Amino acid sequence: MIRWGIIGAGKIAQRFVKSLAHESNSELYAVSCRILAKAQQFADTYHALKAYGSYEELLQDPNVDAVYITLPHGYHYIWSIKAIKAGKAVLVEKPAGINAFEIEGIMEVLKQHPVLWMEAMKPRFTPLFQKVQALIQEGILGDIQEIHTVLNSKQFDEVIQHSYLSDSVYGGALLDCGCYCATWITEYTKGKLRIDHIDVDLQDGYDLHTKVQMHIGNTLATLETAINRPEKKEVLIKGT
């Protein structure tokens, strides 16, 4: 039985524990929040055994086997490292880091403290993703020549301004939605990355819309994402 501890008590955490309740090999053991009363309310609602008013307390609990980090993007790096050093298996909400420096730093820590550390990139586990993966592995598409990805969402200005989306360091479309596009691209390409063109619509330091054209090895790829445009979800993969 895997005893889970949740770092953060927001909507993402709520969605996760609702699914966790259907897993026979897992149980919700503890939840942590900077406000103890909120953590206790979460624990009462979802039947966690422990509620903590700090993330450190949860990591110090020897009964916690694995943690899910549900905090905003800017906190994934530091709390991943703290959880790894505490000897916990780690599932961290996407994006796992906000830049290459953070990911490389986590990889270095994992060399000294080898535990399972994983990004919660849910599309990898959907039937569609796995079907496409199987078709490509079977060679039905031949060599991948092009991958074009789009993930746009229409967020109200009020939502953007009063959430992490408006943060100039870890907000914006690329980190919030673009990481899904990047997952599709990196799954089926290999080789040296060359950026051909970047088009960005910035507002107060964060991107509302980003479009990147690149080559990875011999594959042409485009990544387009936005938080201020009509919803669009599309992946186009072309082979030989």
mmCIF file of C-alpha atoms in Angstrom:
data_model
loop_
_atom_site.group_PDB
_atom_site.id
_atom_site.type_symbol
_atom_site.label_atom_id
_atom_site.label_comp_id
_atom_site.label_asym_id
_atom_site.label_seq_id
_atom_site.Cartn_x
_atom_site.Cartn_y
_atom_site.Cartn_z
ATOM 1 C CA MET A 1 0.000 0.000 0.000
ATOM 2 C CA ILE A 2 1.429 3.382 -1.056
ATOM 3 C CA ARG A 3 0.757 6.105 1.509
ATOM 4 C CA TRP A 4 0.472 9.440 -0.254
ATOM 5 C CA GLY A 5 1.158 12.900 1.097
ATOM 6 C CA ILE A 6 -0.153 15.917 -0.806
ATOM 7 C CA ILE A 7 1.779 19.193 -0.828
ATOM 8 C CA GLY A 8 -0.816 21.882 -1.457
ATOM 9 C CA ALA A 9 -4.575 21.764 -0.991
ATOM 10 C CA GLY A 10 -5.978 23.482 -4.071
ATOM 11 C CA LYS A 11 -8.104 22.336 -6.989
ATOM 12 C CA ILE A 12 -5.396 20.156 -8.545
ATOM 13 C CA ALA A 13 -4.929 18.328 -5.249
ATOM 14 C CA GLN A 14 -8.676 17.792 -4.965
ATOM 15 C CA ARG A 15 -8.873 16.343 -8.456
ATOM 16 C CA PHE A 16 -5.970 13.999 -7.746
ATOM 17 C CA VAL A 17 -7.313 12.560 -4.508
ATOM 18 C CA LYS A 18 -10.715 11.892 -6.076
ATOM 19 C CA SER A 19 -8.966 9.619 -8.574
ATOM 20 C CA LEU A 20 -6.663 8.199 -5.914
ATOM 21 C CA ALA A 21 -9.725 6.881 -4.077
ATOM 22 C CA HIS A 22 -10.228 4.385 -6.919
ATOM 23 C CA GLU A 23 -6.716 2.904 -6.573
ATOM 24 C CA SER A 24 -6.640 -0.240 -4.448
ATOM 25 C CA ASN A 25 -2.868 -0.015 -3.898
ATOM 26 C CA SER A 26 -2.842 3.573 -2.619
ATOM 27 C CA GLU A 27 -4.264 5.616 0.220
ATOM 28 C CA LEU A 28 -4.406 9.312 1.028
ATOM 29 C CA TYR A 29 -2.382 9.520 4.217
ATOM 30 C CA ALA A 30 -1.579 13.216 4.685
ATOM 31 C CA VAL A 31 -2.102 16.676 3.249
ATOM 32 C CA SER A 32 -0.150 19.863 3.919
ATOM 33 C CA CYS A 33 -0.961 23.529 3.461
ATOM 34 C CA ARG A 34 0.488 26.756 4.799
ATOM 35 C CA ILE A 35 -2.848 27.252 6.585
ATOM 36 C CA LEU A 36 -3.483 24.354 8.960
ATOM 37 C CA ALA A 37 -7.247 24.902 9.029
ATOM 38 C CA LYS A 38 -7.386 24.524 5.247
ATOM 39 C CA ALA A 39 -5.304 21.354 5.408
ATOM 40 C CA GLN A 40 -7.591 19.957 8.107
ATOM 41 C CA GLN A 41 -10.689 20.769 6.072
ATOM 42 C CA PHE A 42 -9.147 18.985 3.079
ATOM 43 C CA ALA A 43 -8.255 15.992 5.259
ATOM 44 C CA ASP A 44 -11.772 15.808 6.682
ATOM 45 C CA THR A 45 -13.361 16.027 3.238
ATOM 46 C CA TYR A 46 -11.155 13.426 1.572
ATOM 47 C CA HIS A 47 -10.448 11.210 4.600
ATOM 48 C CA ALA A 48 -6.728 11.811 5.026
ATOM 49 C CA LEU A 49 -5.299 10.588 8.329
ATOM 50 C CA LYS A 50 -3.000 13.576 8.858
ATOM 51 C CA ALA A 51 -3.159 17.317 8.214
ATOM 52 C CA TYR A 52 -0.071 19.507 8.444
ATOM 53 C CA GLY A 53 0.314 23.277 8.527
ATOM 54 C CA SER A 54 3.675 23.181 6.744
ATOM 55 C CA TYR A 55 5.159 21.213 3.877
ATOM 56 C CA GLU A 56 8.251 20.402 5.931
ATOM 57 C CA GLU A 57 6.187 18.565 8.540
ATOM 58 C CA LEU A 58 4.706 16.309 5.889
ATOM 59 C CA LEU A 59 8.140 15.490 4.480
ATOM 60 C CA GLN A 60 9.374 14.614 7.967
ATOM 61 C CA ASP A 61 6.597 12.066 8.475
ATOM 62 C CA PRO A 62 8.196 8.605 8.048
ATOM 63 C CA ASN A 63 4.834 7.078 7.132
ATOM 64 C CA VAL A 64 4.608 9.069 3.885
ATOM 65 C CA ASP A 65 5.880 6.927 1.002
ATOM 66 C CA ALA A 66 5.183 9.274 -1.916
ATOM 67 C CA VAL A 67 4.302 12.934 -2.325
ATOM 68 C CA TYR A 68 2.403 14.817 -4.984
ATOM 69 C CA ILE A 69 3.531 18.432 -5.348
ATOM 70 C CA THR A 70 0.558 20.498 -6.525
ATOM 71 C CA LEU A 71 1.984 23.984 -5.915
ATOM 72 C CA PRO A 72 2.304 26.705 -8.600
ATOM 73 C CA HIS A 73 5.121 26.287 -11.146
ATOM 74 C CA GLY A 74 7.651 28.421 -9.331
ATOM 75 C CA TYR A 75 7.732 26.089 -6.323
ATOM 76 C CA HIS A 76 8.182 22.766 -8.137
ATOM 77 C CA TYR A 77 11.981 22.942 -8.170
ATOM 78 C CA ILE A 78 12.628 23.651 -4.506
ATOM 79 C CA TRP A 79 10.005 21.269 -3.146
ATOM 80 C CA SER A 80 11.045 18.507 -5.520
ATOM 81 C CA ILE A 81 14.561 18.762 -4.121
ATOM 82 C CA LYS A 82 13.349 18.851 -0.515
ATOM 83 C CA ALA A 83 11.124 15.810 -1.083
ATOM 84 C CA ILE A 84 13.884 13.889 -2.861
ATOM 85 C CA LYS A 85 16.322 14.580 -0.020
ATOM 86 C CA ALA A 86 13.652 13.399 2.426
ATOM 87 C CA GLY A 87 13.670 10.049 0.646
ATOM 88 C CA LYS A 88 10.164 10.287 -0.779
ATOM 89 C CA ALA A 89 9.024 9.149 -4.192
ATOM 90 C CA VAL A 90 7.874 12.307 -5.974
ATOM 91 C CA LEU A 91 5.105 13.106 -8.425
ATOM 92 C CA VAL A 92 5.258 16.792 -9.340
ATOM 93 C CA GLU A 93 2.629 18.727 -11.231
ATOM 94 C CA LYS A 94 3.593 19.967 -14.678
ATOM 95 C CA PRO A 95 5.792 21.677 -15.626
ATOM 96 C CA ALA A 96 8.358 19.890 -13.477
ATOM 97 C CA GLY A 97 10.601 22.965 -13.733
ATOM 98 C CA ILE A 98 10.443 26.365 -15.378
ATOM 99 C CA ASN A 99 13.756 26.065 -17.244
ATOM 100 C CA ALA A 100 16.622 23.702 -18.051
ATOM 101 C CA PHE A 101 18.641 24.906 -15.054
ATOM 102 C CA GLU A 102 15.984 23.662 -12.641
ATOM 103 C CA ILE A 103 15.596 20.261 -14.307
ATOM 104 C CA GLU A 104 19.359 19.748 -14.466
ATOM 105 C CA GLY A 105 19.598 20.690 -10.798
ATOM 106 C CA ILE A 106 16.992 18.113 -9.848
ATOM 107 C CA MET A 107 18.827 15.474 -11.890
ATOM 108 C CA GLU A 108 22.010 16.183 -9.947
ATOM 109 C CA VAL A 109 20.219 15.780 -6.622
ATOM 110 C CA LEU A 110 18.721 12.487 -7.804
ATOM 111 C CA LYS A 111 22.232 11.130 -8.389
ATOM 112 C CA GLN A 112 22.922 11.523 -4.675
ATOM 113 C CA HIS A 113 19.421 10.565 -3.509
ATOM 114 C CA PRO A 114 18.053 7.986 -5.978
ATOM 115 C CA VAL A 115 14.257 7.923 -5.674
ATOM 116 C CA LEU A 116 11.433 7.893 -8.200
ATOM 117 C CA TRP A 117 10.777 11.436 -9.428
ATOM 118 C CA MET A 118 8.153 11.981 -12.123
ATOM 119 C CA GLU A 119 6.315 14.818 -13.823
ATOM 120 C CA ALA A 120 2.522 14.523 -13.725
ATOM 121 C CA MET A 121 2.117 14.716 -17.499
ATOM 122 C CA LYS A 122 -1.253 13.002 -17.824
ATOM 123 C CA PRO A 123 -1.537 12.895 -21.665
ATOM 124 C CA ARG A 124 1.135 10.176 -21.696
ATOM 125 C CA PHE A 125 -1.376 7.851 -20.030
ATOM 126 C CA THR A 126 -4.367 8.542 -22.261
ATOM 127 C CA PRO A 127 -5.528 5.934 -24.806
ATOM 128 C CA LEU A 128 -4.962 8.388 -27.678
ATOM 129 C CA PHE A 129 -1.340 9.085 -26.756
ATOM 130 C CA GLN A 130 -0.596 5.409 -26.303
ATOM 131 C CA LYS A 131 -2.289 4.513 -29.607
ATOM 132 C CA VAL A 132 -0.220 7.070 -31.505
ATOM 133 C CA GLN A 133 2.904 5.846 -29.749
ATOM 134 C CA ALA A 134 2.147 2.252 -30.777
ATOM 135 C CA LEU A 135 1.560 3.231 -34.422
ATOM 136 C CA ILE A 136 4.871 5.073 -34.568
ATOM 137 C CA GLN A 137 6.782 2.273 -32.848
ATOM 138 C CA GLU A 138 5.332 -0.179 -35.382
ATOM 139 C CA GLY A 139 6.792 1.971 -38.152
ATOM 140 C CA ILE A 140 3.459 2.654 -39.821
ATOM 141 C CA LEU A 141 4.296 6.348 -40.287
ATOM 142 C CA GLY A 142 7.904 5.728 -41.288
ATOM 143 C CA ASP A 143 10.380 8.401 -40.245
ATOM 144 C CA ILE A 144 8.793 11.407 -38.540
ATOM 145 C CA GLN A 145 9.280 14.462 -40.754
ATOM 146 C CA GLU A 146 6.995 17.019 -39.087
ATOM 147 C CA ILE A 147 5.136 17.507 -35.804
ATOM 148 C CA HIS A 148 2.781 20.456 -35.368
ATOM 149 C CA THR A 149 1.105 21.110 -32.014
ATOM 150 C CA VAL A 150 -1.442 23.679 -30.838
ATOM 151 C CA LEU A 151 -3.010 24.102 -27.404
ATOM 152 C CA ASN A 152 -4.933 27.328 -26.924
ATOM 153 C CA SER A 153 -7.348 28.240 -24.161
ATOM 154 C CA LYS A 154 -9.483 31.308 -23.578
ATOM 155 C CA GLN A 155 -9.036 32.588 -20.036
ATOM 156 C CA PHE A 156 -10.905 35.611 -18.724
ATOM 157 C CA ASP A 157 -8.672 38.606 -17.994
ATOM 158 C CA GLU A 158 -9.792 38.540 -14.355
ATOM 159 C CA VAL A 159 -8.659 34.924 -14.018
ATOM 160 C CA ILE A 160 -5.253 35.669 -15.526
ATOM 161 C CA GLN A 161 -4.657 38.751 -13.406
ATOM 162 C CA HIS A 162 -5.552 37.042 -10.120
ATOM 163 C CA SER A 163 -3.630 33.806 -10.594
ATOM 164 C CA TYR A 164 -0.121 32.480 -11.171
ATOM 165 C CA LEU A 165 -0.726 32.963 -14.917
ATOM 166 C CA SER A 166 0.205 36.638 -14.586
ATOM 167 C CA ASP A 167 3.493 36.008 -12.789
ATOM 168 C CA SER A 168 6.400 37.364 -14.828
ATOM 169 C CA VAL A 169 8.694 34.462 -13.854
ATOM 170 C CA TYR A 170 6.543 31.329 -13.900
ATOM 171 C CA GLY A 171 3.286 32.500 -15.472
ATOM 172 C CA GLY A 172 2.123 32.667 -19.063
ATOM 173 C CA ALA A 173 0.954 30.322 -21.768
ATOM 174 C CA LEU A 174 4.176 28.464 -22.536
ATOM 175 C CA LEU A 175 4.641 27.063 -19.036
ATOM 176 C CA ASP A 176 0.953 26.472 -18.370
ATOM 177 C CA CYS A 177 -0.184 24.898 -21.662
ATOM 178 C CA GLY A 178 2.870 24.753 -23.902
ATOM 179 C CA CYS A 179 4.463 21.977 -21.864
ATOM 180 C CA TYR A 180 1.769 19.634 -23.198
ATOM 181 C CA CYS A 181 2.782 20.511 -26.756
ATOM 182 C CA ALA A 182 6.439 20.022 -25.872
ATOM 183 C CA THR A 183 5.657 16.537 -24.565
ATOM 184 C CA TRP A 184 4.260 15.466 -27.926
ATOM 185 C CA ILE A 185 7.255 16.929 -29.741
ATOM 186 C CA THR A 186 9.998 15.518 -27.528
ATOM 187 C CA GLU A 187 8.405 12.070 -27.453
ATOM 188 C CA TYR A 188 8.933 11.528 -31.178
ATOM 189 C CA THR A 189 12.043 13.527 -32.034
ATOM 190 C CA LYS A 190 15.740 13.192 -31.354
ATOM 191 C CA GLY A 191 18.817 15.149 -32.268
ATOM 192 C CA LYS A 192 20.100 18.676 -31.900
ATOM 193 C CA LEU A 193 17.574 21.456 -31.311
ATOM 194 C CA ARG A 194 17.606 24.482 -33.607
ATOM 195 C CA ILE A 195 15.133 27.313 -33.075
ATOM 196 C CA ASP A 196 14.053 28.810 -36.403
ATOM 197 C CA HIS A 197 11.562 31.442 -35.274
ATOM 198 C CA ILE A 198 9.717 32.590 -32.148
ATOM 199 C CA ASP A 199 6.616 34.786 -32.117
ATOM 200 C CA VAL A 200 5.522 35.972 -28.653
ATOM 201 C CA ASP A 201 2.691 38.213 -27.454
ATOM 202 C CA LEU A 202 3.888 39.560 -24.100
ATOM 203 C CA GLN A 203 1.959 41.398 -21.417
ATOM 204 C CA ASP A 204 3.672 42.616 -18.244
ATOM 205 C CA GLY A 205 6.461 40.077 -18.657
ATOM 206 C CA TYR A 206 4.395 36.939 -19.284
ATOM 207 C CA ASP A 207 3.290 35.457 -22.601
ATOM 208 C CA LEU A 208 -0.329 35.418 -23.705
ATOM 209 C CA HIS A 209 0.556 33.604 -26.921
ATOM 210 C CA THR A 210 3.735 31.904 -28.100
ATOM 211 C CA LYS A 211 4.528 30.165 -31.365
ATOM 212 C CA VAL A 212 7.863 28.450 -31.954
ATOM 213 C CA GLN A 213 9.155 26.880 -35.149
ATOM 214 C CA MET A 214 12.126 24.590 -34.664
ATOM 215 C CA HIS A 215 14.058 21.642 -35.999
ATOM 216 C CA ILE A 216 15.046 18.709 -33.805
ATOM 217 C CA GLY A 217 17.430 16.589 -35.801
ATOM 218 C CA ASN A 218 15.759 16.285 -39.193
ATOM 219 C CA THR A 219 12.232 16.869 -37.895
ATOM 220 C CA LEU A 220 10.383 20.155 -38.350
ATOM 221 C CA ALA A 221 8.263 20.995 -35.307
ATOM 222 C CA THR A 222 5.962 23.833 -34.328
ATOM 223 C CA LEU A 223 4.613 24.606 -30.886
ATOM 224 C CA GLU A 224 1.775 27.093 -30.492
ATOM 225 C CA THR A 225 0.017 27.907 -27.250
ATOM 226 C CA ALA A 226 -2.128 30.705 -25.848
ATOM 227 C CA ILE A 227 -4.240 31.636 -22.836
ATOM 228 C CA ASN A 228 -6.187 34.401 -24.589
ATOM 229 C CA ARG A 229 -7.470 32.708 -27.740
ATOM 230 C CA PRO A 230 -10.398 30.422 -28.557
ATOM 231 C CA GLU A 231 -9.862 26.841 -27.445
ATOM 232 C CA LYS A 232 -7.949 24.687 -29.887
ATOM 233 C CA LYS A 233 -6.260 21.330 -29.320
ATOM 234 C CA GLU A 234 -4.401 19.815 -32.227
ATOM 235 C CA VAL A 235 -1.465 17.526 -32.972
ATOM 236 C CA LEU A 236 -0.427 16.733 -36.539
ATOM 237 C CA ILE A 237 2.334 14.187 -37.153
ATOM 238 C CA LYS A 238 3.665 13.596 -40.660
ATOM 239 C CA GLY A 239 5.865 10.676 -41.625
ATOM 240 C CA THR A 240 7.539 9.429 -44.761
#
